[in-house]
Structures are given as structure tokens and as C-alpha cells.
């Protein structure tokens, strides 16, 4: 199968569009897939290729401050991190709307991401009922707890952080999936997490799954650190194919 990988810029958003070449102008189910912290869109391209081979139009954006939008990390702890996530949230609808206007996307919309991209994914689910399926890979559905974790880490290192830190990030609880689990509804959500992950707590996902036994959640845990290998990418692809393509045939 021959794929086409096209570099696009939507406004100020650089992204890669990955799709089967012979179907590049067809209406296909869409997946927006986000990379992780201090990474770039090219580093999730293997996942993008696998999804495109399964029949999706895949969009891999660079988050703000990353990839072709690289900016040095601001010295105030976690400012750049949260700014990058919030910009993803601002831009998601703009990206989808652009491809709908091109006539190559319908209502079959999914989202996924790795680490920071997984956190973005969970946040998007709280405000975007049009998303039909999602995959959070090494991310957290507990944004408030993760915000606290970053604050505590900065305090241990005796680094400066603003006294009004929580107020400056007052938007975070509104996008915390663990505080608004009802927004998930019956939509299928895949979590994949390594049990030895020291970057994004594995426990955040375990707690969310236990607290929401009625949710349509697939939880895959591996004897792994904060690392995604190709077999995991194939599991993610199989999940999206099952939920977005096979069920609609």
C-alpha cells in the first residue's frame, strides 16, 4: 500500500497529513494524533502510517513550542507544558473544521496521543462530543492531580513558581476528565500505560478505570516504562479500526 505524507500549515499550525495515496481525496474517518512533551509530529509518524494503512486520514500536528514551532522552555515550571496543551485544545476544532471544508472528512472523528498528547486527548473528551473514539497512551485523565504533581516537583527542587499558580491554570479542572467522567458517555476510550512509568503516573489511569466501571474503557497495562513500541502502536491501530471502521461496515 502506498501512502502519501503531506506537510501542511494551517494558519500557524504545522502538521503532517498521512493517507492512502489512491484515497487521498476520498471522505475518510479522521484521527488527530498528538505527540508528547519535547517531541514532534515526526516522532508519531510510525503510528500515523499504521493508522493510514488501516483506512484513516491521519493528522499529526506540532504542538505549540514543539517541532517546527520550537521555542525554548520558559524557566517558570510547567508554563510551557500547560501552554502547549491549552493551545492543542484551542486548535483542535480549527483543524477538524478545515478538513471538513475541504470535503474529505465527515462526522467520523477520533483523537489520540502519547504522553502530553494523551493528556490532551482526555481533556478534549470533556468538551467535544463529536469525538467518537479516543486513545490515551501514557497520558493522564487526572489533569488537576498532574498539575499538583508538577507543582510539588518544582517545590522539591526549590524552583520559583507563582503564588497564584492554580489561579493561572484555572481552566485545568474544567478539562479534567476524572472530574467530569459523565462527558465520556458511551464513547470507547483506550488507555495504554506502562506500570513502571515515572513520568506520567500509571496510578492516575488505574484510579480512573476503577472509579468508572460502567464506562466503555479498554485498559492495556504493560511491564514497561514511559516508552511506546511498535506492538503497542499496532494495538492502538486495531482499537481504532474496530471502533471506527469495522462497526460502521
CSV table of N, CA, C and O in Angstrom, one decimal, residues 37-129:
chain,number,residue,atom,x,y,z
A,37,UNK,N,5.5,15.6,25.1
A,37,UNK,CA,6.3,16.7,25.6
A,37,UNK,C,7.8,16.6,25.0
A,37,UNK,O,8.4,15.6,25.0
A,38,UNK,N,8.2,17.8,24.5
A,38,UNK,CA,9.6,17.9,24.0
A,38,UNK,C,9.8,16.9,22.8
A,38,UNK,O,10.9,16.4,22.7
A,39,UNK,N,8.8,16.6,22.1
A,39,UNK,CA,8.8,15.7,20.9
A,39,UNK,C,8.4,16.5,19.7
A,39,UNK,O,8.5,17.7,19.7
A,40,UNK,N,7.9,15.8,18.7
A,40,UNK,CA,7.5,16.5,17.5
A,40,UNK,C,6.6,15.5,16.7
A,40,UNK,O,6.6,14.3,16.9
A,41,UNK,N,5.9,16.1,15.7
A,41,UNK,CA,5.0,15.3,14.9
A,41,UNK,C,5.6,14.1,14.2
A,41,UNK,O,5.0,13.0,14.0
A,42,UNK,N,6.9,14.3,13.8
A,42,UNK,CA,7.6,13.2,13.1
A,42,UNK,C,7.8,12.0,13.9
A,42,UNK,O,7.9,10.9,13.4
A,43,UNK,N,7.8,12.2,15.2
A,43,UNK,CA,8.1,11.0,16.1
A,43,UNK,C,6.8,10.2,16.4
A,43,UNK,O,6.9,9.2,17.1
A,44,UNK,N,5.7,10.6,15.9
A,44,UNK,CA,4.5,9.7,15.9
A,44,UNK,C,4.1,9.3,14.5
A,44,UNK,O,3.0,8.9,14.3
A,45,UNK,N,5.0,9.5,13.6
A,45,UNK,CA,4.7,9.2,12.2
A,45,UNK,C,4.5,7.7,12.0
A,45,UNK,O,3.7,7.3,11.1
A,46,UNK,N,5.3,6.8,12.7
A,46,UNK,CA,5.0,5.4,12.6
A,46,UNK,C,3.6,5.0,12.9
A,46,UNK,O,3.0,4.3,12.2
A,47,UNK,N,3.1,5.6,14.0
A,47,UNK,CA,1.7,5.4,14.4
A,47,UNK,C,0.8,5.9,13.3
A,47,UNK,O,-0.2,5.3,12.9
A,48,UNK,N,1.1,7.1,12.8
A,48,UNK,CA,0.3,7.7,11.7
A,48,UNK,C,0.2,6.8,10.5
A,48,UNK,O,-0.8,6.6,9.9
A,49,UNK,N,1.4,6.2,10.1
A,49,UNK,CA,1.4,5.3,8.9
A,49,UNK,C,0.5,4.1,9.2
A,49,UNK,O,-0.3,3.6,8.3
A,50,UNK,N,0.6,3.5,10.4
A,50,UNK,CA,-0.2,2.3,10.7
A,50,UNK,C,-1.7,2.6,10.6
A,50,UNK,O,-2.5,1.8,10.1
A,51,UNK,N,-2.1,3.8,11.1
A,51,UNK,CA,-3.5,4.2,11.1
A,51,UNK,C,-3.9,4.4,9.7
A,51,UNK,O,-5.1,4.1,9.3
A,52,UNK,N,-3.1,5.1,8.9
A,52,UNK,CA,-3.5,5.4,7.5
A,52,UNK,C,-3.6,4.1,6.7
A,52,UNK,O,-4.5,4.0,5.9
A,53,UNK,N,-2.8,3.1,7.0
A,53,UNK,CA,-2.9,1.8,6.3
A,53,UNK,C,-4.2,1.1,6.6
A,53,UNK,O,-4.7,0.3,5.9
A,54,UNK,N,-4.7,1.4,7.8
A,54,UNK,CA,-6.0,0.8,8.3
A,54,UNK,C,-7.2,1.5,7.7
A,54,UNK,O,-8.3,1.0,7.9
A,55,UNK,N,-7.0,2.6,7.0
A,55,UNK,CA,-8.1,3.3,6.3
A,55,UNK,C,-8.5,4.7,6.8
A,55,UNK,O,-9.5,5.2,6.5
A,56,UNK,N,-7.6,5.3,7.7
A,56,UNK,CA,-7.9,6.6,8.2
A,56,UNK,C,-7.1,7.7,7.5
A,56,UNK,O,-6.1,7.5,6.9
A,57,UNK,N,-7.7,8.9,7.6
A,57,UNK,CA,-6.9,10.1,7.3
A,57,UNK,C,-6.4,10.6,8.6
A,57,UNK,O,-7.1,10.8,9.6
A,58,UNK,N,-5.1,10.7,8.7
A,58,UNK,CA,-4.4,10.9,10.0
A,58,UNK,C,-3.7,12.3,10.0
A,58,UNK,O,-3.0,12.6,9.0
A,59,UNK,N,-4.0,13.1,11.0
A,59,UNK,CA,-3.3,14.4,11.1
A,59,UNK,C,-2.4,14.4,12.3
A,59,UNK,O,-2.9,14.1,13.4
A,60,UNK,N,-1.2,14.8,12.1
A,60,UNK,CA,-0.2,14.8,13.2
A,60,UNK,C,0.3,16.2,13.3
A,60,UNK,O,1.2,16.7,12.6
A,61,UNK,N,-0.3,17.0,14.3
A,61,UNK,CA,0.1,18.4,14.4
A,61,UNK,C,1.3,18.6,15.3
A,61,UNK,O,1.5,17.8,16.3
A,62,UNK,N,2.1,19.6,15.1
A,62,UNK,CA,3.1,20.0,16.1
A,62,UNK,C,2.4,20.9,17.1
A,62,UNK,O,1.7,21.8,16.8
A,63,UNK,N,2.6,20.5,18.4
A,63,UNK,CA,2.0,21.3,19.5
A,63,UNK,C,2.8,22.7,19.5
A,63,UNK,O,3.9,22.8,19.1
A,64,UNK,N,2.2,23.7,20.1
A,64,UNK,CA,2.9,24.9,20.3
A,64,UNK,C,4.2,24.7,21.1
A,64,UNK,O,4.3,23.8,22.0
A,65,UNK,N,5.3,25.3,20.7
A,65,UNK,CA,6.6,25.2,21.4
A,65,UNK,C,7.4,24.0,21.0
A,65,UNK,O,8.4,23.7,21.5
A,66,UNK,N,6.8,23.2,20.0
A,66,UNK,CA,7.5,21.9,19.6
A,66,UNK,C,7.7,21.9,18.1
A,66,UNK,O,7.0,22.5,17.3
A,67,UNK,N,8.6,21.0,17.7
A,67,UNK,CA,8.8,20.7,16.3
A,67,UNK,C,9.1,22.0,15.5
A,67,UNK,O,10.0,22.7,15.9
A,68,UNK,N,8.3,22.2,14.5
A,68,UNK,CA,8.6,23.4,13.6
A,68,UNK,C,8.1,24.7,14.4
A,68,UNK,O,8.4,25.8,13.8
A,69,UNK,N,7.5,24.5,15.5
A,69,UNK,CA,7.1,25.7,16.3
A,69,UNK,C,8.0,25.8,17.6
A,69,UNK,O,7.6,26.4,18.6
A,70,UNK,N,9.2,25.2,17.5
A,70,UNK,CA,10.0,25.1,18.7
A,70,UNK,C,10.3,26.5,19.3
A,70,UNK,O,10.7,27.4,18.6
A,71,UNK,N,10.2,26.5,20.6
A,71,UNK,CA,10.6,27.7,21.5
A,71,UNK,C,11.3,27.1,22.7
A,71,UNK,O,10.9,26.0,23.2
A,72,UNK,N,12.3,27.8,23.2
A,72,UNK,CA,12.9,27.3,24.5
A,72,UNK,C,11.9,27.2,25.6
A,72,UNK,O,10.9,28.0,25.7
A,73,UNK,N,12.1,26.2,26.5
A,73,UNK,CA,11.2,26.1,27.7
A,73,UNK,C,11.4,27.3,28.6
A,73,UNK,O,12.5,27.6,29.0
A,74,UNK,N,10.2,27.9,28.9
A,74,UNK,CA,10.2,29.0,29.8
A,74,UNK,C,10.6,28.5,31.2
A,74,UNK,O,10.3,27.5,31.7
A,75,UNK,N,11.5,29.3,31.9
A,75,UNK,CA,12.0,28.9,33.2
A,75,UNK,C,11.0,28.7,34.3
A,75,UNK,O,11.3,28.1,35.3
A,76,UNK,N,9.9,29.4,34.2
A,76,UNK,CA,8.8,29.2,35.2
A,76,UNK,C,8.3,27.8,35.1
A,76,UNK,O,7.8,27.4,34.0
A,77,UNK,N,8.4,26.9,36.1
A,77,UNK,CA,8.0,25.5,35.9
A,77,UNK,C,6.6,25.3,35.4
A,77,UNK,O,5.6,25.9,35.8
A,78,UNK,N,6.5,24.4,34.4
A,78,UNK,CA,5.3,23.9,33.8
A,78,UNK,C,4.5,24.9,32.9
A,78,UNK,O,3.5,24.6,32.3
A,79,UNK,N,5.0,26.2,32.8
A,79,UNK,CA,4.3,27.2,32.0
A,79,UNK,C,4.2,26.7,30.5
A,79,UNK,O,3.2,26.7,29.9
A,80,UNK,N,5.4,26.3,30.0
A,80,UNK,CA,5.4,25.9,28.6
A,80,UNK,C,4.6,24.6,28.4
A,80,UNK,O,3.9,24.5,27.4
A,81,UNK,N,4.6,23.7,29.4
A,81,UNK,CA,3.9,22.5,29.3
A,81,UNK,C,2.4,22.7,29.1
A,81,UNK,O,1.7,22.3,28.2
A,82,UNK,N,1.8,23.5,30.1
A,82,UNK,CA,0.4,23.7,30.0
A,82,UNK,C,0.0,24.6,28.9
A,82,UNK,O,-1.1,24.5,28.3
A,83,UNK,N,0.9,25.6,28.5
A,83,UNK,CA,0.6,26.4,27.4
A,83,UNK,C,0.5,25.5,26.1
A,83,UNK,O,-0.4,25.8,25.3
A,84,UNK,N,1.3,24.5,26.0
A,84,UNK,CA,1.3,23.6,24.8
A,84,UNK,C,0.0,22.9,24.8
A,84,UNK,O,-0.6,22.7,23.7
A,85,UNK,N,-0.4,22.3,25.9
A,85,UNK,CA,-1.7,21.6,26.0
A,85,UNK,C,-2.9,22.5,25.6
A,85,UNK,O,-3.7,22.1,24.8
A,86,UNK,N,-2.9,23.7,26.3
A,86,UNK,CA,-4.1,24.5,26.0
A,86,UNK,C,-4.1,25.0,24.6
A,86,UNK,O,-5.2,25.1,24.0
A,87,UNK,N,-3.0,25.2,24.0
A,87,UNK,CA,-3.0,25.5,22.5
A,87,UNK,C,-3.5,24.4,21.7
A,87,UNK,O,-4.3,24.6,20.7
A,88,UNK,N,-3.2,23.1,22.0
A,88,UNK,CA,-3.8,22.0,21.4
A,88,UNK,C,-5.3,22.0,21.5
A,88,UNK,O,-6.0,21.8,20.5
A,89,UNK,N,-5.8,22.4,22.6
A,89,UNK,CA,-7.3,22.4,22.8
A,89,UNK,C,-7.9,23.5,22.0
A,89,UNK,O,-9.0,23.4,21.4
A,90,UNK,N,-7.2,24.7,21.9
A,90,UNK,CA,-7.7,25.8,21.1
A,90,UNK,C,-7.8,25.4,19.6
A,90,UNK,O,-8.7,25.8,18.9
A,91,UNK,N,-6.8,24.6,19.2
A,91,UNK,CA,-6.6,24.4,17.8
A,91,UNK,C,-7.4,23.2,17.2
A,91,UNK,O,-7.5,23.1,16.0
A,92,UNK,N,-7.8,22.3,18.1
A,92,UNK,CA,-8.4,21.0,17.6
A,92,UNK,C,-9.6,21.3,16.7
A,92,UNK,O,-9.6,20.8,15.6
A,93,UNK,N,-10.5,22.1,17.1
A,93,UNK,CA,-11.7,22.3,16.3
A,93,UNK,C,-11.4,23.0,15.0
A,93,UNK,O,-12.0,22.8,13.9
A,94,UNK,N,-10.4,23.9,15.0
A,94,UNK,CA,-9.9,24.6,13.8
A,94,UNK,C,-9.4,23.6,12.8
A,94,UNK,O,-9.7,23.7,11.6
A,95,UNK,N,-8.6,22.7,13.3
A,95,UNK,CA,-8.0,21.6,12.4
A,95,UNK,C,-9.1,20.8,11.7
A,95,UNK,O,-9.2,20.6,10.5
A,96,UNK,N,-10.1,20.3,12.5
A,96,UNK,CA,-11.1,19.5,12.0
A,96,UNK,C,-12.0,20.3,11.0
A,96,UNK,O,-12.4,19.7,10.0
A,97,UNK,N,-12.3,21.5,11.4
A,97,UNK,CA,-13.2,22.3,10.5
A,97,UNK,C,-12.5,22.5,9.2
A,97,UNK,O,-13.2,22.5,8.1
A,98,UNK,N,-11.2,22.7,9.1
A,98,UNK,CA,-10.5,22.9,7.9
A,98,UNK,C,-10.7,21.8,6.9
A,98,UNK,O,-11.0,21.9,5.7
A,99,UNK,N,-10.5,20.5,7.5
A,99,UNK,CA,-10.6,19.4,6.6
A,99,UNK,C,-12.1,19.0,6.2
A,99,UNK,O,-12.3,18.5,5.2
A,100,UNK,N,-13.0,19.4,7.1
A,100,UNK,CA,-14.4,19.3,6.7
A,100,UNK,C,-14.7,20.2,5.5
A,100,UNK,O,-15.5,19.8,4.6
A,101,UNK,N,-14.2,21.4,5.6
A,101,UNK,CA,-14.4,22.4,4.5
A,101,UNK,C,-13.8,21.9,3.2
A,101,UNK,O,-14.3,22.2,2.1
A,102,UNK,N,-12.7,21.1,3.3
A,102,UNK,CA,-12.1,20.5,2.1
A,102,UNK,C,-13.0,19.4,1.5
A,102,UNK,O,-12.8,19.0,0.4
A,103,UNK,N,-13.9,18.9,2.3
A,103,UNK,CA,-14.8,17.9,1.8
A,103,UNK,C,-14.2,16.5,1.9
A,103,UNK,O,-14.7,15.5,1.2
A,104,UNK,N,-13.2,16.3,2.7
A,104,UNK,CA,-12.6,15.0,2.9
A,104,UNK,C,-12.8,14.3,4.2
A,104,UNK,O,-12.3,13.3,4.5
A,105,UNK,N,-13.6,15.0,5.1
A,105,UNK,CA,-13.9,14.5,6.4
A,105,UNK,C,-15.4,14.6,6.7
A,105,UNK,O,-16.0,15.6,6.3
A,106,UNK,N,-16.0,13.6,7.3
A,106,UNK,CA,-17.4,13.7,7.8
A,106,UNK,C,-17.4,13.6,9.3
A,106,UNK,O,-16.5,14.2,9.9
A,107,UNK,N,-18.4,13.0,9.9
A,107,UNK,CA,-18.6,13.0,11.3
A,107,UNK,C,-17.8,11.9,12.0
A,107,UNK,O,-17.9,11.8,13.2
A,108,UNK,N,-17.1,11.1,11.3
A,108,UNK,CA,-16.3,10.1,11.9
A,108,UNK,C,-14.9,10.6,12.4
A,108,UNK,O,-14.0,10.7,11.6
A,109,UNK,N,-14.9,11.1,13.6
A,109,UNK,CA,-13.7,11.8,14.1
A,109,UNK,C,-13.2,11.1,15.4
A,109,UNK,O,-14.0,10.8,16.3
A,110,UNK,N,-11.9,10.9,15.5
A,110,UNK,CA,-11.3,10.3,16.6
A,110,UNK,C,-10.1,11.1,17.0
A,110,UNK,O,-9.6,11.9,16.2
A,111,UNK,N,-9.6,10.8,18.2
A,111,UNK,CA,-8.4,11.6,18.7
A,111,UNK,C,-7.5,10.6,19.5
A,111,UNK,O,-8.1,9.7,20.1
A,112,UNK,N,-6.2,10.9,19.5
A,112,UNK,CA,-5.3,10.1,20.3
A,112,UNK,C,-4.1,10.8,20.5
A,112,UNK,O,-3.8,11.9,19.9
A,113,UNK,N,-3.2,10.3,21.4
A,113,UNK,CA,-2.0,10.9,21.6
A,113,UNK,C,-1.1,10.2,22.7
A,113,UNK,O,-1.6,9.4,23.4
A,114,UNK,N,0.2,10.6,22.7
A,114,UNK,CA,1.2,10.0,23.6
A,114,UNK,C,1.6,11.0,24.6
A,114,UNK,O,1.9,12.1,24.3
A,115,UNK,N,1.6,10.6,25.9
A,115,UNK,CA,2.1,11.4,27.0
A,115,UNK,C,1.4,12.7,27.1
A,115,UNK,O,0.2,12.7,27.4
A,116,UNK,N,2.0,13.8,26.8
A,116,UNK,CA,1.3,15.1,26.7
A,116,UNK,C,0.2,15.0,25.7
A,116,UNK,O,-0.9,15.6,26.0
A,117,UNK,N,0.3,14.3,24.7
A,117,UNK,CA,-0.8,14.1,23.7
A,117,UNK,C,-1.9,13.3,24.3
A,117,UNK,O,-3.1,13.5,23.9
A,118,UNK,N,-1.6,12.4,25.2
A,118,UNK,CA,-2.6,11.6,25.8
A,118,UNK,C,-3.4,12.5,26.8
A,118,UNK,O,-4.6,12.3,27.0
A,119,UNK,N,-2.7,13.4,27.5
A,119,UNK,CA,-3.4,14.3,28.4
A,119,UNK,C,-4.3,15.2,27.6
A,119,UNK,O,-5.4,15.5,28.0
A,120,UNK,N,-3.8,15.7,26.4
A,120,UNK,CA,-4.6,16.5,25.5
A,120,UNK,C,-5.9,15.7,25.1
A,120,UNK,O,-7.0,16.3,25.1
A,121,UNK,N,-5.7,14.4,24.8
A,121,UNK,CA,-6.8,13.6,24.4
A,121,UNK,C,-7.9,13.5,25.4
A,121,UNK,O,-9.1,13.7,25.1
A,122,UNK,N,-7.5,13.3,26.7
A,122,UNK,CA,-8.5,13.2,27.8
A,122,UNK,C,-9.2,14.5,28.0
A,122,UNK,O,-10.4,14.6,28.2
A,123,UNK,N,-8.4,15.6,27.9
A,123,UNK,CA,-9.0,16.9,28.0
A,123,UNK,C,-10.0,17.2,26.9
A,123,UNK,O,-11.1,17.8,27.2
A,124,UNK,N,-9.7,16.9,25.7
A,124,UNK,CA,-10.6,17.1,24.6
A,124,UNK,C,-12.0,16.4,24.8
A,124,UNK,O,-13.0,16.9,24.4
A,125,UNK,N,-11.9,15.2,25.4
A,125,UNK,CA,-13.2,14.5,25.5
A,125,UNK,C,-14.2,15.2,26.4
A,125,UNK,O,-15.4,15.0,26.3
A,126,UNK,N,-13.7,16.1,27.3
A,126,UNK,CA,-14.7,16.8,28.2
A,126,UNK,C,-15.5,17.8,27.5
A,126,UNK,O,-16.6,18.2,28.0
A,127,UNK,N,-15.1,18.3,26.3
A,127,UNK,CA,-15.8,19.4,25.6
A,127,UNK,C,-16.1,19.1,24.1
A,127,UNK,O,-16.7,20.0,23.5
A,128,UNK,N,-15.8,17.9,23.6
A,128,UNK,CA,-16.0,17.7,22.2
A,128,UNK,C,-16.8,16.4,22.0
A,128,UNK,O,-16.2,15.3,21.8
A,129,UNK,N,-18.2,16.4,22.2
A,129,UNK,CA,-19.0,15.2,22.0
A,129,UNK,C,-18.9,14.6,20.6
A,129,UNK,O,-19.3,13.5,20.4
